[in-house]
RNA sequence: GGCCUGGUAGUUCAGUUGGUUAGAACGCUAGCCUGUCACGCUAGAGGUCGAGAGUUCGAGUCUCUUCCAGGUCGCCA
């Protein structure tokens, strides 16, 4: 071999080379992406994180090397030495960044052979999700996933830079923390030194960041790992990352302003989009009434209309009763939708999953309205209804009648589904807005009491404090969510820094002073020693990256995500542990069905 | 916990009313090939139809149970 004495250290990555390097002697390393063997001539695409460059092996190569080149297979890791040469005009590949050049190989080293991968390593390959997750390290070789992780890193860097420039200090908070009631299920970690007790992994750094304000750190931020033991969704993983921040001596206005600055910088640097400030703000009430959602997608219309008063006295019992019982009848006008009966049936199934009992519809044809509820309505009632819905011939009206807490989500979901089916969403638009004036409390049927909608340290709006002794449902919070394209990407609030007010809130939530001290004592204790007014916000970092990368699933922006059942298909976590480990922790596992079966054998 | 969709070759999928030996493309193996870039040509290997039970003369196809994956409602302060 004529090149043995030379170094095999690469002098650059695959995509670093261009026509400017023609004639240059190079050493390259990477994975074999693809090969085309023409007998006396062999083409290999060499791939690394940067991209692809074509290698040519031909008769000018040492005979030994050429023979070994025949053994090269996809995904082998190789090193080559050679010369960058120009491609003839007719051989230029316009789809490749390096398509005008190639490397004429004069030395080959097979660094690592590869078994045939279980699926093709290609950007567009459709592969079963469980296979992708089991062989995640191969899946991550795909250019599109690598692109996502690189974008994720860029976004994190952009955020950190903005925070540092604005006087924030990055501080790490503990992962082994105290389990607190309220909120999501905790992931628990048993303690060896204190048998029978458990740490909890943080659902968020909430309490610690507030204590940092008590400590006088003034402005804190962290790219914080968080854990919630709840069921997964396409945009929800059990462990995830937040950009978390907390600021002292601020009001909601200050926090929104500083975050608008962050969003502006982010959109400009990452997406090349100039957003106009200040961002739109709408109240929770308005969001629900107009869009049926507290995270409205306002890139399209199809707004909800309240027609309760028009049908309160009509002959259709479902409508009349809904209004009589304090609920409402609301509708959406699907302009010129032209949906078939079958499609309407599938929409009915959709609203039923949100608890609606049915979906009333009206096809407003040129010759008049056609509807299964037409026979229950007088001509005047129908006319008033159509007018209220701004109906024109060709439109389809959909109506849901129930309690508001059912009507809103049902119509909110229907609105999104209609937009998808009618292709009303412009995917190139980024729609950012604040939703403000959230309710402080929501009634939990399960616990038969009011619970904090955000968390119990959220400050109520000044003008609503009086309602704390009365109608808790009326109390609004100094809380705000940032919504992007119908997704909640961040949320926060002004916190309570006044012990008396905090006590009132706990009382409203049904905690005695003793209970509150037992659960949150270290925090309430801290607040006795001089607490600045403070508030903060946290972004769902993974979700934000997902939206900015255009991905539909949060797994595609996380290096090693969990499957839908929260398991890691690659490492097989969670898994049983050795009995000795359990013994050391003082833990006994209650017999499961499986174990009982084993014992019977 | 509920609902919906899917599971057939290594991968992506087709498989009609239950009926002969379950197919295609890509990938893989071998051979040929000096300008390929979705290389081409020839030949070949590769299947517990997710698993179990049932109906039937006969099940990839029908029924039940179950496992796995995805989506979703509940849940996610």
XYZ file of C-alpha atoms (C1' of nucleotides) in Angstrom:
678
model
C 0.000 0.000 0.000
C 1.447 3.275 -1.083
C -0.192 5.410 1.567
C 0.523 3.472 4.735
C 2.949 5.980 6.085
C 0.490 8.860 5.807
C -1.888 9.926 8.529
C -5.517 8.804 8.438
C -6.651 11.828 10.411
C -9.376 13.616 8.463
C -8.705 17.140 7.316
C -12.336 18.180 7.158
C -15.889 16.978 7.023
C -17.552 15.692 3.866
C -19.365 18.847 2.959
C -16.446 21.153 3.712
C -15.045 20.704 0.213
C -15.864 22.567 -2.971
C -14.432 23.525 -6.344
C -11.922 25.703 -4.485
C -10.257 22.491 -3.263
C -9.694 20.949 -6.706
C -6.250 19.363 -6.853
C -5.967 19.173 -3.067
C -4.799 16.005 -1.341
C -7.314 15.083 1.325
C -8.030 12.477 3.960
C -11.728 11.903 4.692
C -13.663 9.715 7.073
C -17.319 8.813 7.358
C -20.046 6.277 6.780
C -20.777 4.629 3.446
C -24.145 6.059 2.495
C -24.493 4.294 -0.848
C -22.298 2.593 -3.431
C -22.583 1.925 -7.146
C -20.235 -0.750 -8.421
C -19.669 -0.672 -12.170
C -17.038 -3.396 -12.118
C -13.810 -1.627 -12.891
C -15.224 1.555 -11.418
C -16.772 2.031 -8.001
C -18.643 5.076 -6.703
C -19.203 5.535 -2.998
C -21.110 8.265 -1.237
C -19.304 9.129 1.977
C -21.543 10.621 4.641
C -21.096 12.411 7.924
C -23.053 14.990 9.907
C -22.167 17.704 7.430
C -23.391 15.942 4.309
C -22.237 13.752 1.456
C -19.311 13.668 -0.945
C -18.729 11.180 -3.773
C -15.624 8.984 -3.804
C -14.337 7.281 -6.960
C -12.358 4.054 -6.856
C -10.817 3.007 -10.175
C -7.819 1.184 -11.683
C -5.395 3.925 -10.672
C -5.894 2.713 -7.094
C -3.473 0.200 -5.607
C -4.661 -3.335 -6.515
C -4.987 -4.460 -2.881
C -7.024 -1.419 -1.964
C -9.225 -1.813 -5.015
C -9.902 -5.438 -4.128
C -10.836 -4.453 -0.581
C -13.025 -1.670 -1.893
C -15.237 -4.377 -3.407
C -16.087 -5.475 0.133
C -17.365 -2.079 1.196
C -21.013 -2.154 2.209
C -23.479 0.496 3.351
C -22.824 1.967 6.811
C -19.170 0.803 6.935
C -16.966 3.417 8.525
C -14.015 4.093 6.237
C -11.144 6.483 5.823
C -9.834 7.419 2.396
C -6.968 9.403 1.023
C -7.207 10.955 -2.376
C -7.393 14.036 -4.508
C -10.304 16.415 -4.969
C -11.100 16.514 -8.689
C -13.645 18.347 -10.779
C -16.491 16.384 -12.309
C -17.028 16.590 -16.027
C -19.920 18.873 -16.933
C -22.222 15.955 -17.764
C -21.463 14.214 -14.461
C -22.386 17.077 -12.159
C -25.023 16.174 -9.592
C -27.105 19.274 -8.855
C -28.814 17.590 -5.880
C -25.550 17.327 -3.952
C -23.883 20.359 -2.343
C -20.594 18.777 -3.350
C -22.002 17.732 -6.722
C -19.413 19.514 -8.834
C -16.492 17.633 -7.315
C -15.520 14.142 -6.203
C -12.547 12.520 -4.515
C -10.350 10.209 -6.588
C -9.248 7.688 -3.967
C -5.646 6.498 -3.727
C -5.796 4.911 -0.284
C -8.521 3.056 1.630
C -8.825 2.000 5.247
C -11.900 0.111 6.423
C -12.198 1.333 9.995
C -15.327 -0.542 10.989
C -17.585 -2.986 9.211
C -21.349 -2.795 9.604
C -24.074 -5.383 9.729
C -26.944 -4.731 7.333
C -29.084 -2.187 9.173
C -32.685 -3.167 9.994
C -33.966 -0.270 7.935
C -32.618 2.057 5.287
C -30.779 5.108 6.599
C -32.564 7.621 4.390
C -34.287 10.912 5.053
C -37.585 9.923 3.502
C -37.783 6.298 4.594
C -41.033 5.375 6.296
C -40.274 2.938 9.063
C -42.296 1.589 11.970
C -41.953 3.801 14.993
C -40.964 0.990 17.361
C -38.112 -0.093 15.084
C -36.870 3.451 14.814
C -36.898 3.764 18.601
C -35.233 0.386 19.185
C -32.392 1.334 16.838
C -32.434 5.020 17.699
C -28.676 5.341 17.093
C -29.279 4.317 13.478
C -32.380 6.468 13.141
C -30.288 9.411 14.320
C -27.940 8.899 11.371
C -30.712 10.215 9.152
C -30.064 13.714 7.921
C -33.484 15.062 8.886
C -33.180 13.973 12.524
C -29.627 15.293 12.720
C -30.928 18.565 11.334
C -33.526 18.706 14.114
C -30.960 18.144 16.856
C -28.675 20.776 15.373
C -31.595 23.226 15.207
C -32.413 22.380 18.811
C -28.877 23.263 19.829
C -29.037 26.542 17.903
C -32.314 27.515 19.544
C -30.907 26.733 22.994
C -27.832 28.804 22.228
C -29.932 31.726 20.972
C -32.056 31.610 24.111
C -29.083 31.428 26.451
C -27.443 34.350 24.733
C -30.581 36.488 25.064
C -30.994 35.597 28.709
C -27.369 36.364 29.539
C -27.569 39.668 27.657
C -30.610 40.621 29.696
C -29.092 40.070 33.088
C -30.325 36.550 33.827
C -28.151 34.092 35.727
C -28.325 30.406 34.855
C -28.693 28.362 38.011
C -29.220 24.609 38.305
C -31.910 23.418 40.686
C -31.994 19.926 42.220
C -33.279 16.827 40.470
C -33.863 15.013 43.755
C -36.647 17.025 45.339
C -39.626 16.735 47.631
C -42.820 15.214 46.334
C -45.616 17.746 46.480
C -49.319 17.115 46.179
C -51.385 18.865 43.492
C -50.406 18.684 39.890
C -48.981 15.868 37.870
C -47.918 12.506 39.201
C -44.333 12.521 40.420
C -41.605 10.141 39.380
C -40.349 8.836 42.704
C -36.814 7.872 43.669
C -36.391 5.712 46.762
C -33.879 6.777 49.367
C -31.330 4.236 50.603
C -30.208 6.268 53.605
C -33.775 6.966 54.696
C -35.586 3.728 54.014
C -39.237 4.023 53.190
C -38.925 7.601 51.966
C -38.764 8.960 48.480
C -37.427 11.850 46.522
C -39.433 13.114 43.578
C -37.992 14.185 40.254
C -39.069 17.778 39.573
C -42.201 18.442 37.518
C -40.703 21.896 37.148
C -38.241 23.981 39.167
C -41.176 26.126 40.355
C -40.516 26.267 44.076
C -36.755 26.491 43.751
C -36.866 29.362 41.311
C -39.156 31.286 43.634
C -36.729 30.628 46.487
C -33.960 32.033 44.278
C -35.980 35.236 44.161
C -36.204 35.217 47.954
C -32.431 34.712 47.878
C -32.073 37.894 45.855
C -30.799 36.395 42.581
C -33.174 38.830 40.869
C -33.198 37.203 37.424
C -32.818 33.439 37.050
C -33.049 31.143 34.062
C -32.360 27.500 33.339
C -32.771 24.989 30.563
C -34.363 22.642 33.025
C -35.123 18.954 32.703
C -38.591 18.158 34.025
C -40.480 14.923 34.696
C -44.172 14.122 34.796
C -45.542 10.632 35.196
C -48.576 11.144 32.986
C -49.751 9.597 29.731
C -47.916 10.642 26.593
C -49.130 12.447 23.495
C -47.658 13.409 20.148
C -46.448 16.636 21.812
C -45.809 15.278 25.311
C -42.971 13.194 26.739
C -42.543 12.127 30.371
C -39.165 13.837 30.562
C -38.801 17.109 28.787
C -36.978 20.408 28.829
C -38.167 23.856 29.790
C -36.595 27.223 29.305
C -37.488 28.375 32.779
C -37.175 31.915 34.097
C -38.095 33.993 37.115
C -37.722 37.744 37.698
C -37.984 39.980 40.751
C -39.615 43.415 41.098
C -41.661 42.960 37.945
C -45.280 42.850 36.923
C -46.891 40.769 34.182
C -46.223 43.547 31.662
C -42.458 43.404 32.268
C -42.363 39.651 31.867
C -44.361 39.696 28.663
C -42.126 42.419 27.265
C -38.890 40.624 27.979
C -40.297 37.439 26.466
C -41.496 39.228 23.390
C -37.912 40.356 22.940
C -36.771 36.769 23.256
C -39.350 35.541 20.763
C -38.475 38.291 18.322
C -34.787 37.404 18.429
C -35.538 33.706 18.170
C -37.864 34.062 15.192
C -35.409 36.309 13.432
C -32.263 34.270 14.018
C -33.742 30.808 13.626
C -36.568 31.320 11.146
C -35.581 34.557 9.456
C -38.992 35.981 10.309
C -39.564 39.512 11.638
C -42.423 39.529 14.100
C -44.200 42.702 15.084
C -44.395 43.698 18.742
C -46.275 43.858 20.970
C -47.931 40.515 20.357
C -51.703 40.293 20.341
C -53.314 39.565 23.677
C -56.689 38.008 24.227
C -58.353 37.004 27.444
C -59.062 33.399 28.313
C -62.781 34.197 28.150
C -62.516 35.638 24.658
C -60.330 32.748 23.487
C -62.881 30.226 24.676
C -65.883 32.092 23.297
C -64.381 32.789 19.884
C -62.198 29.711 19.346
C -63.317 27.139 21.901
C -59.767 26.825 23.179
C -57.348 28.459 25.586
C -54.648 27.944 22.955
C -56.397 29.188 19.861
C -55.027 28.800 16.376
C -55.919 32.160 14.858
C -54.480 31.510 11.419
C -58.000 30.894 10.158
C -61.586 31.921 10.953
C -64.428 29.496 11.665
C -65.141 31.329 14.899
C -67.770 30.162 17.347
C -71.085 32.026 17.648
C -73.377 31.923 20.669
C -76.961 31.363 19.528
C -78.368 30.382 22.935
C -80.827 33.261 23.137
C -82.256 32.454 19.697
C -83.066 28.843 20.491
C -83.808 29.039 24.216
C -87.519 28.718 23.573
C -87.405 26.503 20.497
C -89.068 23.141 20.132
C -85.812 21.223 20.031
C -85.522 19.960 23.594
C -81.739 19.416 23.432
C -81.215 23.115 22.671
C -83.841 24.458 25.034
C -82.714 22.286 27.926
C -79.065 23.140 27.471
C -79.875 26.833 27.801
C -82.308 26.252 30.654
C -79.646 24.326 32.597
C -77.146 27.142 32.348
C -75.300 25.811 29.320
C -75.277 27.212 25.831
C -75.837 26.483 22.180
C -72.985 27.545 19.968
C -72.115 26.983 16.376
C -69.575 27.217 13.612
C -70.313 28.239 10.049
C -68.213 26.098 7.715
C -68.277 28.372 4.687
C -68.997 26.444 1.494
C -67.662 23.273 3.100
C -69.627 20.857 0.950
C -69.163 17.978 3.386
C -70.981 14.742 2.664
C -73.324 13.064 5.098
C -70.598 10.519 5.801
C -68.097 13.251 6.609
C -70.608 14.939 8.899
C -71.074 11.608 10.688
C -67.340 11.380 11.313
C -67.394 14.934 12.717
C -70.218 13.852 15.006
C -67.985 11.050 16.276
C -65.238 13.608 16.828
C -67.341 15.907 19.030
C -68.629 12.893 20.943
C -65.094 12.110 22.078
C -65.183 15.496 23.784
C -68.348 14.643 25.648
C -70.879 16.274 23.327
C -73.999 14.162 22.904
C -74.421 15.064 19.289
C -73.747 17.491 16.503
C -76.629 19.370 14.914
C -76.075 20.525 11.373
C -77.783 22.672 8.793
C -77.049 22.518 5.077
C -78.060 25.922 3.835
C -78.938 25.306 0.223
C -80.117 27.828 -2.327
C -83.650 26.409 -1.977
C -83.514 26.646 1.798
C -82.077 25.005 4.904
C -81.883 21.217 5.122
C -81.392 19.883 8.617
C -82.531 17.085 10.914
C -83.508 19.757 13.459
C -85.466 21.877 10.977
C -88.763 20.314 12.020
C -88.275 21.498 15.612
C -87.651 25.122 14.693
C -90.121 27.691 13.508
C -89.327 29.426 10.264
C -88.497 32.596 12.197
C -86.197 30.722 14.562
C -84.378 29.095 11.677
C -84.078 32.418 9.916
C -82.692 34.118 13.008
C -80.261 31.270 13.483
C -78.969 31.478 9.925
C -78.616 35.228 10.200
C -76.721 34.994 13.461
C -74.350 32.503 11.829
C -73.940 34.809 8.818
C -75.008 31.906 6.664
C -75.118 32.138 2.904
C -76.350 29.498 0.510
C -73.756 26.721 0.269
C -72.665 27.029 3.906
C -72.861 24.260 6.478
C -73.644 25.144 10.075
C -72.630 22.933 12.998
C -74.149 23.372 16.436
C -73.402 21.868 19.841
C -75.604 22.310 22.889
C -74.411 21.461 26.383
C -72.648 22.932 29.378
C -69.973 25.420 28.321
C -67.238 23.105 29.580
C -68.380 20.578 26.964
C -69.440 22.957 24.171
C -66.122 24.807 24.032
C -63.750 21.845 23.719
C -66.092 20.055 21.313
C -66.426 23.018 18.994
C -62.766 23.922 19.483
C -61.791 20.470 18.216
C -64.382 20.623 15.443
C -63.006 23.977 14.353
C -59.484 22.574 14.024
C -60.695 19.484 12.198
C -62.733 21.573 9.753
C -59.712 23.764 9.097
C -57.613 20.702 8.349
C -60.207 19.157 6.060
C -60.858 22.400 4.229
C -57.125 23.243 4.056
C -57.635 26.636 5.689
C -54.302 26.719 7.522
C -51.365 28.543 5.948
C -48.442 26.493 7.286
C -45.931 29.174 6.359
C -47.398 31.644 8.856
C -46.258 31.802 12.470
C -49.074 32.973 14.659
C -48.008 34.152 18.108
C -50.273 35.567 20.790
C -50.720 35.874 24.538
C -53.709 34.436 26.327
C -54.232 36.312 29.592
C -56.660 36.561 32.516
C -56.847 32.831 33.142
C -59.239 31.646 35.823
C -57.450 31.165 39.119
C -59.398 28.033 39.996
C -61.221 25.285 38.235
C -63.703 22.921 39.752
C -62.529 19.327 40.004
C -65.445 16.891 39.739
C -63.157 14.142 40.938
C -62.127 15.912 44.148
C -65.380 17.854 44.464
C -63.549 21.083 45.195
C -61.805 23.934 43.441
C -58.189 23.315 42.496
C -55.569 25.743 41.246
C -55.627 25.944 37.482
C -51.997 27.028 37.305
C -50.472 26.424 40.726
C -51.335 27.628 44.212
C -48.653 30.357 44.242
C -50.233 32.207 41.357
C -51.324 35.729 42.203
C -54.995 36.580 41.653
C -55.865 39.750 39.750
C -56.170 42.673 42.151
C -59.766 43.446 41.205
C -60.811 39.830 41.818
C -59.320 39.312 45.290
C -62.700 40.168 46.783
C -64.195 37.041 45.185
C -61.872 34.780 47.208
C -64.485 34.692 49.926
C -67.299 34.141 47.460
C -67.457 32.760 43.938
C -64.055 31.198 43.290
C -64.991 30.584 39.671
C -64.904 34.355 39.127
C -61.347 34.875 40.313
C -58.900 35.538 37.512
C -55.145 35.069 37.850
C -52.167 37.159 36.809
C -51.269 34.325 34.469
C -50.371 34.318 30.806
C -49.689 31.701 28.156
C -47.786 32.203 24.958
C -49.500 30.411 22.073
C -47.915 29.563 18.735
C -50.036 28.178 15.908
C -52.570 26.746 18.334
C -49.981 25.246 20.656
C -49.197 26.348 24.178
C -45.448 26.901 24.017
C -45.043 28.713 27.296
C -46.852 29.924 30.347
C -46.295 31.735 33.568
C -47.640 34.025 36.189
C -46.993 36.628 38.807
C -46.561 34.843 42.151
C -47.951 35.674 45.515
C -45.350 37.296 47.765
C -47.744 38.275 50.529
C -48.222 35.723 53.320
C -51.780 36.819 54.094
C -52.884 36.480 50.499
C -51.161 33.101 50.216
C -53.023 31.921 53.266
C -56.325 33.022 51.734
C -55.560 31.031 48.602
C -54.744 27.899 50.540
C -57.940 28.379 52.484
C -59.886 28.713 49.249
C -58.292 25.484 48.021
C -59.434 23.768 51.191
C -56.076 23.459 52.945
C -55.856 24.271 56.595
C -52.905 26.356 57.706
C -51.334 23.216 59.159
C -51.769 21.251 55.938
C -50.345 24.071 53.874
C -47.319 24.284 56.152
C -46.786 20.561 56.008
C -46.866 20.527 52.209
C -45.175 23.793 51.341
C -43.675 24.751 54.689
C -40.120 25.379 53.510
C -41.462 27.784 50.950
C -43.862 29.571 53.256
C -41.124 29.733 55.825
C -38.815 31.391 53.335
C -41.452 33.951 52.456
C -41.385 35.277 56.034
C -37.914 36.692 55.538
C -38.386 39.401 52.973
C -39.818 38.412 49.607
C -39.672 40.577 46.518
C -42.624 40.683 44.160
C -41.762 38.230 41.441
C -43.035 36.224 38.539
C -41.831 34.121 35.694
C -42.488 32.016 32.698
C -41.443 28.658 31.293
C -41.341 27.456 27.712
C -41.913 23.908 26.647
C -38.570 23.800 24.899
C -39.108 20.527 23.029
C -42.516 21.626 21.785
C -41.102 24.936 20.609
C -38.323 23.166 18.707
C -40.931 20.851 17.218
C -42.960 23.771 15.909
C -39.950 25.663 14.565
C -38.619 22.548 12.838
C -42.007 21.782 11.316
C -42.181 18.345 12.958
C -45.502 16.791 13.900
C -44.126 14.723 16.756
C -42.020 15.755 19.706
C -39.979 12.528 19.452
C -38.411 13.915 16.290
C -36.645 16.690 18.204
C -35.497 14.577 21.175
C -32.409 12.427 20.817
C -33.642 9.479 22.857
C -37.393 9.734 23.393
C -39.768 7.321 25.084
C -42.443 5.297 23.312
C -46.139 5.944 23.850
C -46.165 3.718 26.955
C -43.256 5.714 28.444
C -40.791 2.862 27.880
C -37.409 3.226 26.226
C -37.454 0.613 23.471
C -33.705 0.869 23.025
C -32.508 0.309 26.594
C -35.639 -1.493 27.769
C -36.224 0.890 30.663
C -38.039 0.675 32.976
C -36.913 -2.772 34.080
C -36.952 -4.944 37.196
C -33.954 -4.625 39.495
C -31.943 -7.099 41.530
C -33.511 -8.271 44.773
C -30.378 -7.047 46.542
C -31.023 -3.533 45.283
C -34.582 -3.669 46.567
C -33.437 -5.005 49.905
C -30.947 -2.193 50.282
C -33.769 0.261 49.686
C -36.160 -1.545 51.979
C -38.651 -2.066 49.175
C -40.998 -5.024 48.777
C -42.781 -5.442 45.460
C -46.412 -6.434 45.802
C -47.088 -9.597 43.807
C -48.158 -8.800 40.267
C -50.268 -11.152 38.158
C -47.122 -12.239 36.346
C -45.288 -13.034 39.546
C -48.236 -15.010 40.860
C -48.183 -17.067 37.661
C -44.470 -17.723 38.141
C -45.053 -18.925 41.667
C -47.737 -21.323 40.542
C -45.413 -23.012 38.068
C -58.990 3.334 32.466
C -62.006 4.367 27.569
C -62.128 4.945 22.156
C -59.874 4.740 17.104
C -56.065 2.901 13.563
C -52.414 -0.553 12.433
C -49.300 -5.445 12.943
C -48.158 -10.234 6.191
C -40.255 -11.304 3.779
C -34.836 -7.316 6.685
C -38.001 -2.606 5.221
C -42.451 -0.396 2.891
C -46.804 -2.521 1.332
C -50.677 -5.560 -1.855
C -53.453 -9.861 -0.833
C -60.943 -9.743 -3.925
C -66.581 -13.607 -1.402
C -62.853 -18.054 3.465
C -60.363 -22.018 -1.475
C -54.216 -24.568 -5.404
C -47.565 -23.567 -3.756
C -48.946 -16.028 0.202
C -46.933 -11.696 -3.932
C -44.451 -6.740 -5.454
C -40.810 -2.998 -4.766
C -36.549 -1.777 -2.156
C -32.795 -4.185 0.705
C -29.611 -8.730 1.128
C -26.251 -12.809 -1.347
C -23.594 -14.372 -5.884
C -22.062 -13.250 -10.982
C -21.328 -9.586 -15.121
C -20.450 -4.422 -15.996
C -15.259 2.106 -16.595
C -19.125 7.640 -15.372
C -22.834 5.960 -11.694
C -25.622 9.244 -8.604
C -33.141 5.540 -7.469
C -26.767 2.727 -11.816
C -28.008 -1.436 -15.089
C -28.403 -6.798 -16.315
C -28.720 -12.164 -14.598
C -29.592 -15.647 -10.792
C -30.731 -16.722 -5.720
C -31.942 -16.743 -0.575
C -35.512 -14.855 2.581
C -42.497 -15.904 5.685
C -44.712 -19.066 12.997
C -49.273 -13.766 8.020
C -47.812 -10.422 16.146
C -49.397 -14.650 19.769
C -53.225 -18.062 21.595
C -57.993 -20.244 21.206
C -62.463 -20.988 18.337
C -65.885 -21.536 13.876
C -65.098 -24.363 9.255
C -63.824 -29.793 4.914
C -60.534 -25.491 4.574
C -58.523 -19.187 7.987
C -53.588 -14.091 6.182
C -59.067 -13.336 5.451
C -64.553 -14.653 10.156
C -65.184 -14.660 15.998
C -63.038 -14.232 20.933
C -58.818 -13.390 24.115
C -54.127 -11.308 24.389
C -49.413 -8.698 23.124
C -46.996 -4.692 20.521
C -46.890 0.241 18.047
C -49.240 4.932 16.911
C -53.179 8.567 17.636
C -56.742 10.367 21.028
C -60.301 11.278 25.535
C -59.560 11.194 30.658
C -54.989 12.838 32.835
C -50.978 16.656 32.167
C -51.259 22.346 39.259
